[in-house]
Every structure is written in structure tokens, then in C-alpha cells.
Short mmCIF file of C-alpha atoms and ligand atoms in Angstrom, two decimals:
data_model
loop_
_atom_site.label_atom_id
_atom_site.label_comp_id
_atom_site.label_asym_id
_atom_site.label_seq_id
_atom_site.Cartn_x
_atom_site.Cartn_y
_atom_site.Cartn_z
CA MET A 1 -4.34 -27.05 10.60
CA SER A 2 -4.35 -30.03 12.74
CA ASP A 3 -7.30 -31.23 14.85
CA TYR A 4 -5.24 -30.43 17.89
CA GLN A 5 -4.45 -26.90 17.00
CA ASP A 6 -7.94 -26.35 15.83
CA THR A 7 -9.27 -26.91 19.59
CA VAL A 8 -8.06 -23.32 20.36
CA LEU A 9 -8.06 -20.51 17.90
CA LEU A 10 -6.02 -17.61 18.32
CA GLU A 11 -6.78 -14.27 16.53
CA ARG A 12 -5.07 -10.77 16.70
CA PRO A 13 -8.38 -8.60 16.23
CA GLU A 14 -6.87 -5.20 16.94
CA GLU A 15 -3.44 -3.95 18.08
CA HIS A 16 -2.24 -5.22 21.42
CA VAL A 17 -5.42 -7.33 21.68
CA ALA A 18 -5.42 -11.10 21.49
CA LEU A 19 -8.80 -12.93 21.06
CA VAL A 20 -8.69 -16.61 22.25
CA ARG A 21 -11.37 -19.06 20.98
CA LEU A 22 -12.44 -22.38 22.52
CA ASN A 23 -13.27 -24.49 19.57
CA ARG A 24 -15.07 -27.95 20.25
CA PRO A 25 -18.58 -26.68 19.55
CA LYS A 26 -19.84 -30.23 19.01
CA ALA A 27 -18.84 -30.95 22.81
CA ARG A 28 -20.08 -27.41 24.20
CA ASN A 29 -16.29 -26.84 24.08
CA ALA A 30 -15.70 -29.46 26.90
CA LEU A 31 -12.21 -29.22 28.02
CA ASN A 32 -10.51 -32.39 26.78
CA MET A 33 -6.85 -32.86 27.40
CA GLN A 34 -5.87 -31.80 23.90
CA LEU A 35 -7.77 -28.45 24.27
CA ARG A 36 -6.13 -27.84 27.63
CA GLN A 37 -2.86 -28.51 26.21
CA ARG A 38 -3.37 -26.22 23.35
CA LEU A 39 -4.60 -23.68 25.48
CA ALA A 40 -1.60 -23.74 27.77
CA GLU A 41 0.54 -23.48 24.70
CA VAL A 42 -1.29 -20.44 23.43
CA PHE A 43 -1.27 -18.67 26.83
CA GLN A 44 2.50 -19.47 26.93
CA GLU A 45 3.03 -17.72 23.77
CA LEU A 46 0.93 -14.69 24.49
CA SER A 47 2.65 -14.32 28.08
CA ALA A 48 5.83 -13.76 26.31
CA ASP A 49 4.57 -11.62 23.38
CA THR A 50 5.33 -7.92 24.77
CA ASP A 51 3.09 -6.68 21.86
CA VAL A 52 -0.12 -8.34 23.59
CA ARG A 53 -1.53 -6.12 26.35
CA CYS A 54 -4.78 -7.79 26.83
CA VAL A 55 -6.25 -11.25 26.13
CA VAL A 56 -9.95 -12.02 25.61
CA ILE A 57 -11.11 -15.72 26.06
CA THR A 58 -14.37 -16.92 24.75
CA GLY A 59 -16.38 -19.80 23.40
CA ASN A 60 -19.42 -19.65 21.28
CA GLU A 61 -23.00 -18.73 21.50
CA GLU A 62 -24.06 -22.25 23.28
CA ALA A 63 -21.17 -22.54 25.42
CA PHE A 64 -18.26 -20.85 26.91
CA ALA A 65 -17.18 -24.26 27.96
CA ALA A 66 -19.31 -27.19 29.56
CA GLY A 67 -16.76 -28.51 31.97
CA ALA A 68 -13.96 -30.86 31.84
CA ASP A 69 -14.43 -33.65 29.12
CA ILE A 70 -16.47 -36.50 30.77
CA ARG A 71 -15.33 -38.72 28.24
CA ASP A 72 -11.71 -38.09 29.11
CA MET A 73 -12.37 -39.04 32.59
CA VAL A 74 -15.06 -41.89 32.95
CA ASP A 75 -12.52 -44.52 32.67
CA THR A 76 -9.27 -42.50 34.30
CA SER A 77 -7.60 -44.04 37.20
CA ALA A 78 -6.56 -41.73 40.13
CA VAL A 79 -3.00 -42.31 39.24
CA GLU A 80 -3.57 -41.51 35.65
CA MET A 81 -5.32 -38.27 36.77
CA TYR A 82 -2.29 -37.39 39.07
CA LEU A 83 0.25 -37.90 36.19
CA ARG A 84 -1.68 -35.72 33.86
CA HIS A 85 -0.44 -32.81 36.14
CA THR A 86 -3.02 -30.45 34.81
CA GLU A 87 -1.93 -27.74 37.35
CA ARG A 88 0.77 -27.01 34.89
CA LEU A 89 -1.76 -26.29 32.22
CA TRP A 90 -3.93 -24.24 34.49
CA ARG A 91 -0.99 -22.15 35.40
CA ALA A 92 -0.42 -21.10 31.94
CA VAL A 93 -3.60 -19.22 31.92
CA SER A 94 -3.38 -17.83 35.68
CA ASP A 95 0.15 -16.92 35.27
CA CYS A 96 -0.37 -14.73 32.25
CA PRO A 97 1.02 -11.28 32.96
CA HIS A 98 -1.47 -9.50 30.83
CA PRO A 99 -5.07 -9.12 31.89
CA VAL A 100 -7.20 -11.84 30.55
CA ILE A 101 -11.18 -11.31 30.06
CA SER A 102 -13.58 -14.03 29.74
CA ALA A 103 -16.57 -13.35 27.46
CA VAL A 104 -19.25 -15.90 28.36
CA ASN A 105 -22.17 -16.81 26.42
CA GLY A 106 -24.01 -19.97 27.34
CA TYR A 107 -22.81 -22.58 29.58
CA ALA A 108 -19.85 -22.02 31.89
CA LEU A 109 -19.78 -25.06 34.02
CA GLY A 110 -17.38 -27.26 36.27
CA GLY A 111 -13.92 -26.83 34.65
CA GLY A 112 -15.43 -24.16 32.32
CA LEU A 113 -16.48 -21.93 34.93
CA GLU A 114 -13.15 -22.64 36.75
CA LEU A 115 -11.28 -21.10 33.62
CA ALA A 116 -13.33 -18.20 33.81
CA LEU A 117 -12.28 -17.80 37.36
CA ASN A 118 -8.71 -18.14 36.43
CA THR A 119 -8.96 -15.00 34.48
CA ASP A 120 -9.29 -11.36 35.55
CA ILE A 121 -12.52 -9.87 34.45
CA ILE A 122 -15.83 -12.01 33.57
CA ILE A 123 -18.13 -10.44 31.00
CA ALA A 124 -21.35 -12.55 30.74
CA GLY A 125 -24.53 -12.60 28.42
CA GLU A 126 -28.06 -12.43 30.07
CA GLY A 127 -28.54 -15.94 29.09
CA ALA A 128 -25.31 -17.34 30.40
CA LYS A 129 -25.60 -20.28 32.79
CA LEU A 130 -23.13 -20.89 35.38
CA GLY A 131 -22.29 -23.50 37.93
CA GLN A 132 -20.05 -25.99 39.43
CA PRO A 133 -22.15 -29.18 38.84
CA GLU A 134 -19.17 -31.79 39.29
CA VAL A 135 -20.79 -33.13 42.50
CA ARG A 136 -23.61 -34.71 40.18
CA VAL A 137 -20.99 -36.86 38.43
CA GLY A 138 -19.26 -38.03 41.52
CA ILE A 139 -16.43 -35.67 41.58
CA MET A 140 -15.92 -31.96 42.73
CA PRO A 141 -14.04 -29.06 41.34
CA GLY A 142 -10.34 -29.40 40.94
CA ALA A 143 -8.97 -26.30 39.26
CA GLY A 144 -9.61 -23.81 41.89
CA GLY A 145 -13.58 -23.79 42.02
CA THR A 146 -13.81 -24.21 45.77
CA GLN A 147 -10.91 -21.87 46.40
CA ARG A 148 -11.51 -19.28 44.04
CA LEU A 149 -15.27 -19.06 44.77
CA ALA A 150 -14.74 -19.21 48.55
CA ARG A 151 -12.26 -16.41 48.53
CA THR A 152 -14.61 -14.24 46.06
CA ILE A 153 -18.21 -15.07 47.28
CA GLY A 154 -17.47 -16.67 50.81
CA LYS A 155 -18.07 -19.87 52.27
CA TYR A 156 -21.94 -20.04 52.17
CA GLN A 157 -22.82 -19.35 48.63
CA THR A 158 -19.81 -21.65 47.78
CA MET A 159 -21.12 -24.33 49.46
CA ARG A 160 -24.80 -24.20 48.00
CA LEU A 161 -22.95 -23.85 44.32
CA THR A 162 -20.58 -26.92 44.74
CA LEU A 163 -22.75 -29.19 47.26
CA THR A 164 -25.97 -28.90 44.96
CA GLY A 165 -24.43 -28.39 41.66
CA GLU A 166 -27.08 -25.79 40.85
CA ILE A 167 -26.78 -23.81 37.79
CA ILE A 168 -27.34 -20.02 38.17
CA SER A 169 -28.00 -17.15 35.72
CA ALA A 170 -25.35 -14.48 35.08
CA GLN A 171 -27.66 -11.75 37.11
CA GLU A 172 -27.26 -14.09 40.11
CA ALA A 173 -23.64 -14.74 39.59
CA PHE A 174 -23.12 -10.92 39.17
CA SER A 175 -25.09 -10.45 42.56
CA MET A 176 -22.70 -12.85 44.07
CA GLY A 177 -19.63 -10.88 42.86
CA PHE A 178 -17.98 -13.45 40.39
CA VAL A 179 -19.28 -11.95 37.32
CA SER A 180 -17.87 -8.34 36.66
CA LYS A 181 -20.61 -7.18 34.09
CA VAL A 182 -23.82 -8.51 32.39
CA VAL A 183 -24.86 -7.39 28.91
CA PRO A 184 -27.15 -8.63 26.28
CA ASP A 185 -25.98 -12.03 24.66
CA ALA A 186 -25.14 -10.25 21.31
CA GLU A 187 -23.04 -7.73 23.00
CA VAL A 188 -20.82 -9.96 25.00
CA LEU A 189 -17.80 -10.22 22.77
CA GLU A 190 -17.83 -6.56 21.72
CA THR A 191 -18.02 -5.32 25.39
CA ALA A 192 -15.06 -7.60 26.26
CA LEU A 193 -13.12 -6.34 23.40
CA SER A 194 -13.96 -2.79 23.97
CA THR A 195 -12.79 -3.25 27.64
CA ALA A 196 -9.83 -4.90 26.48
CA ARG A 197 -9.17 -2.03 24.14
CA THR A 198 -9.40 0.47 26.97
CA ILE A 199 -7.16 -1.75 29.07
CA ALA A 200 -4.61 -1.97 25.95
CA SER A 201 -4.55 1.90 25.78
CA MET A 202 -3.30 2.26 29.28
CA PRO A 203 0.47 2.04 30.26
CA PRO A 204 1.40 -1.66 30.22
CA LEU A 205 3.84 -1.65 33.39
CA ALA A 206 1.09 0.09 35.44
CA VAL A 207 -1.20 -2.58 34.01
CA GLU A 208 0.75 -5.60 34.96
CA GLN A 209 1.67 -4.13 38.22
CA ILE A 210 -2.07 -3.87 39.24
CA LYS A 211 -2.86 -7.25 37.90
CA GLU A 212 0.13 -8.86 40.12
CA VAL A 213 -1.02 -7.07 43.35
CA VAL A 214 -4.80 -7.73 43.00
CA VAL A 215 -4.03 -11.44 42.21
CA HIS A 216 -1.17 -12.11 44.86
CA GLY A 217 -2.23 -9.56 47.63
CA PRO A 218 -5.25 -11.36 49.06
CA ASP A 219 -2.92 -14.43 49.86
CA ALA A 220 -0.81 -12.50 52.07
CA SER A 221 -1.63 -10.65 55.22
CA LEU A 222 -3.13 -7.00 54.87
CA GLU A 223 0.21 -5.59 56.29
CA GLY A 224 2.17 -7.60 53.63
CA ALA A 225 -0.20 -6.77 50.92
CA LEU A 226 -0.21 -3.17 51.62
CA LEU A 227 3.41 -3.39 51.45
CA MET A 228 3.50 -5.12 48.18
CA GLU A 229 1.25 -2.51 46.87
CA ARG A 230 3.51 0.27 47.73
CA LYS A 231 6.38 -1.41 46.39
CA ALA A 232 4.70 -2.04 42.96
CA LEU A 233 3.67 1.52 43.10
CA GLN A 234 7.02 2.91 43.81
CA VAL A 235 8.59 0.80 41.04
CA LEU A 236 6.37 2.41 38.53
CA PHE A 237 8.00 5.95 39.37
CA ALA A 238 11.09 4.26 37.48
CA SER A 239 9.15 4.04 34.57
CA ASP A 240 8.89 6.46 31.39
CA ASP A 241 5.23 6.04 31.01
CA LYS A 242 4.69 7.68 34.69
CA VAL A 243 6.53 10.69 33.30
CA GLU A 244 4.62 10.63 30.27
CA GLY A 245 1.33 10.13 31.88
CA MET A 246 1.70 12.72 34.36
CA LYS A 247 3.15 15.46 31.89
CA ALA A 248 0.42 14.73 29.27
CA PHE A 249 -2.09 15.45 32.04
CA LEU A 250 -0.54 18.92 33.05
CA GLU A 251 -0.03 19.70 29.51
CA LYS A 252 -3.67 18.77 28.52
CA ARG A 253 -2.86 16.37 25.77
CA LYS A 254 -3.22 12.38 24.97
CA PRO A 255 -0.49 10.45 26.71
CA SER A 256 1.73 8.52 24.25
CA PHE A 257 2.80 5.37 26.21
CA SER A 258 5.88 3.35 25.16
CA GLY A 259 5.67 0.42 27.56
CA ARG A 260 9.11 1.23 29.28
N1 LIG B 1 -17.88 -33.72 28.69
C1 LIG B 1 -18.09 -34.35 27.73
N2 LIG B 1 -19.12 -34.01 26.88
C2 LIG B 1 -19.83 -33.11 26.89
C3 LIG B 1 -19.82 -32.12 28.18
C4 LIG B 1 -18.75 -32.52 29.08
N3 LIG B 1 -18.53 -31.81 30.24
N4 LIG B 1 -20.76 -31.49 28.02
C5 LIG B 1 -21.25 -31.42 27.09
N5 LIG B 1 -20.90 -32.65 26.17
C6 LIG B 1 -21.27 -33.10 25.35
C7 LIG B 1 -22.31 -34.06 25.15
O1 LIG B 1 -22.10 -35.10 25.44
C8 LIG B 1 -23.05 -34.05 23.87
O2 LIG B 1 -22.20 -34.99 22.93
P1 LIG B 1 -23.19 -36.01 21.94
O3 LIG B 1 -23.72 -35.00 20.94
O4 LIG B 1 -21.88 -36.41 21.11
O5 LIG B 1 -24.08 -36.64 22.65
C9 LIG B 1 -23.01 -32.76 23.24
O6 LIG B 1 -21.85 -32.15 24.09
C10 LIG B 1 -24.06 -31.92 23.62
O7 LIG B 1 -24.40 -31.84 24.68
P2 LIG B 1 -25.79 -31.95 25.26
O8 LIG B 1 -26.67 -32.93 24.15
O9 LIG B 1 -26.01 -32.60 26.58
O10 LIG B 1 -26.52 -30.33 25.15
P3 LIG B 1 -27.40 -29.62 25.98
O11 LIG B 1 -27.56 -28.46 25.37
O12 LIG B 1 -28.85 -30.43 26.09
O13 LIG B 1 -27.05 -29.39 27.40
C11 LIG B 1 -25.18 -28.90 28.89
C12 LIG B 1 -25.78 -28.91 27.55
C13 LIG B 1 -26.46 -28.62 30.10
C14 LIG B 1 -24.04 -28.37 29.08
C15 LIG B 1 -25.15 -30.56 29.20
O14 LIG B 1 -24.23 -31.09 28.06
C16 LIG B 1 -24.34 -30.99 30.48
O15 LIG B 1 -24.92 -30.98 31.56
N6 LIG B 1 -23.07 -31.06 30.49
C17 LIG B 1 -22.26 -31.55 31.50
C18 LIG B 1 -21.88 -30.37 32.46
C19 LIG B 1 -20.93 -30.96 33.49
O16 LIG B 1 -21.27 -31.87 34.33
N7 LIG B 1 -19.85 -30.38 33.70
C20 LIG B 1 -18.76 -30.55 34.63
C21 LIG B 1 -17.98 -31.74 34.29
S1 LIG B 1 -16.72 -32.42 35.50
C22 LIG B 1 -15.62 -31.06 35.43
O17 LIG B 1 -15.64 -29.99 34.86
C23 LIG B 1 -14.53 -31.55 36.60
C24 LIG B 1 -13.46 -30.43 36.49
C25 LIG B 1 -12.43 -31.07 37.53
C26 LIG B 1 -11.07 -30.25 37.41
C27 LIG B 1 -10.75 -29.34 36.30
C28 LIG B 1 -10.41 -30.02 35.08
C29 LIG B 1 -10.84 -29.41 33.73
#
């Protein structure tokens, strides 16, 4: 396998579940351009794969990802930064139709935390350390950190994190509302995989509709978002899995979902 492909490893640990591992351990999984390009390719592949129903993304024991690679940016001009169009690479992650779970051990900093914030569920170990320390190196978040955090935890905590660069514990991040669950460090991946297993056992069309509405609804007015929700619900009434799910409940048996 080439160095480029090695930056992100893709595994299929069980049926319908994909596991993506960031793999630059010596650099605390800092997100260099190679890794980000490979990550986008992997997500494009997973998005198109209808056999995949849930994705888990993780790093290693020391780091989920310690941010954008500072070596990749130290001599970079504004024009070069613009021409990288990294928003296209991030979009490959945020546009994934399947739910994506971040399994976070160690550092999730800067672009690393933004990567997790681009996903749908964040499971963090007790020892995880999270923050947006970009200000300390003269820049600021650029992959949604200011906006996704402000929309999730509000202005005042976002200001505190982004203006001071303070690094906080998983428990504090959980209290603020941007970590879904905190578990012992050794149980992070298994918890993420078992959550993925549960989601993968649900009817996939319902899962995708729920994700779409939860992600896009908050950008619309409440009335518009409620309409979006009702339409998504009504569309599900056209699915075989709605018939199967309801019949199985009434017949007191386990449903068998086809994804249609
Ligand atoms: N970029 C490049 N290399 C890094 C990074 C990084 N973000 N983080 C760690 N490394 C490298 C170190 O340089 C070191 O390399 P070497 O062994 O060759 O000297 C190796 O990883 C190990 O690092 P440390 O020795 O520092 O390990 P420690 O365990 O002592 O500390 C820390 C770990 C606390 C994570 C520390 O490395 C650190 O503070 N890293 C930088 C964190 C940071 O500032 N992150 C924000 C970066 S800016 C950013 O993310 C901008 C986002 C903009 C838009 C989105 C684009 C992705």
C-alpha cells in the first residue's frame, strides 16, 4: 500500500459497518493534505456504497487528530490556502448520507475537533482532550469550528474555547453538549461500534431521512424545518420497511428490513 493510501485505513469490522482509522501516529494524526484528500476519497466511496449503513471514524489511543498539520501551513500563502479548496474535502465527510460516529481517544484539537464536529455522534474516552487552539498559532478554526460549536453550545462557551484555545476534558465537552457520551478510554471503540451496530440494524431509509432532517433542519426557519420533517416522514410511508416494521411489531416478531 502507498504512503498516501496508508494515511487513512478502511476496515469492514462487521456487516453494514465501516471503520475509518486516521493513521499518522507519529504526528498525532495531524491532518496534512494527503490525509485529507485520502479521507475525502474514502468518504466518497462509503457514501456511494449502499451496503454501508453506519461509519465509525477513529484515531489511536493518543490522538483522534491534533489538528491541521502545522508543517503544511507554516509557509503557505493566502492564495495557496484558497486554491486548496479544502471545503470540498470536508464536504465529503459532512455530506455522507450514512450516520458517522467519531470514536475519540486522546487529542481532538483544531481541525481534529472540527472533523469530529462534522460527524453525527461523538463518543469520547474519559481521558480525551478537546479544543480549538488555533488562535495560539495565529489563525482560527476554518472547517466549521466557530459555526458548528456556536450552533451547538452557544456564543459564550464558543467564545471561551476559540478565543483562549483552552483544552477541555471529555466530561466538560459532554456537559456543554458537543460530546454524545463519555466512556472509559478502553471502551471507546467498542461503544462506537456497538452504537453503529444498533443503527445498522435499523431501516436504512428511515435512518438517512432522520440524519438529513437533523442536519439541515436547523438552517431553516422552524416552520420550514417542521415541514421538512413532515415531508420526510410522509416519504417513509412509501417504503417497504415501514410496512415490515409496523407489521413485525403487531405480529410480535423481529423485523427484517430490506432497505427499500
Ligand atoms: N501539526 C503538525 N504536527 C503536529 C501537530 C500538528 N497539528 N500536532 C502534533 N504534531 C507533531 C509534533 O510536531 C511532533 O512531531 P515530531 O515528533 O516530529 O517533533 C509529534 O506530532 C508529537 O507531538 P508532541 O511531541 O508535541 O506530542 P505531545 O504528546 O507532547 O503533545 C499535543 C501533543 C498537545 C497534541 C501537541 O502536539 C500540540 O499542541 N499540537 C498542536 C495542536 C494544535 O495547535 N492544533 C491546531 C492546529 S491549527 C488547525 O487545526 C487549523 C484548522 C484550520 C482549518 C481546518 C483545516 C484542517
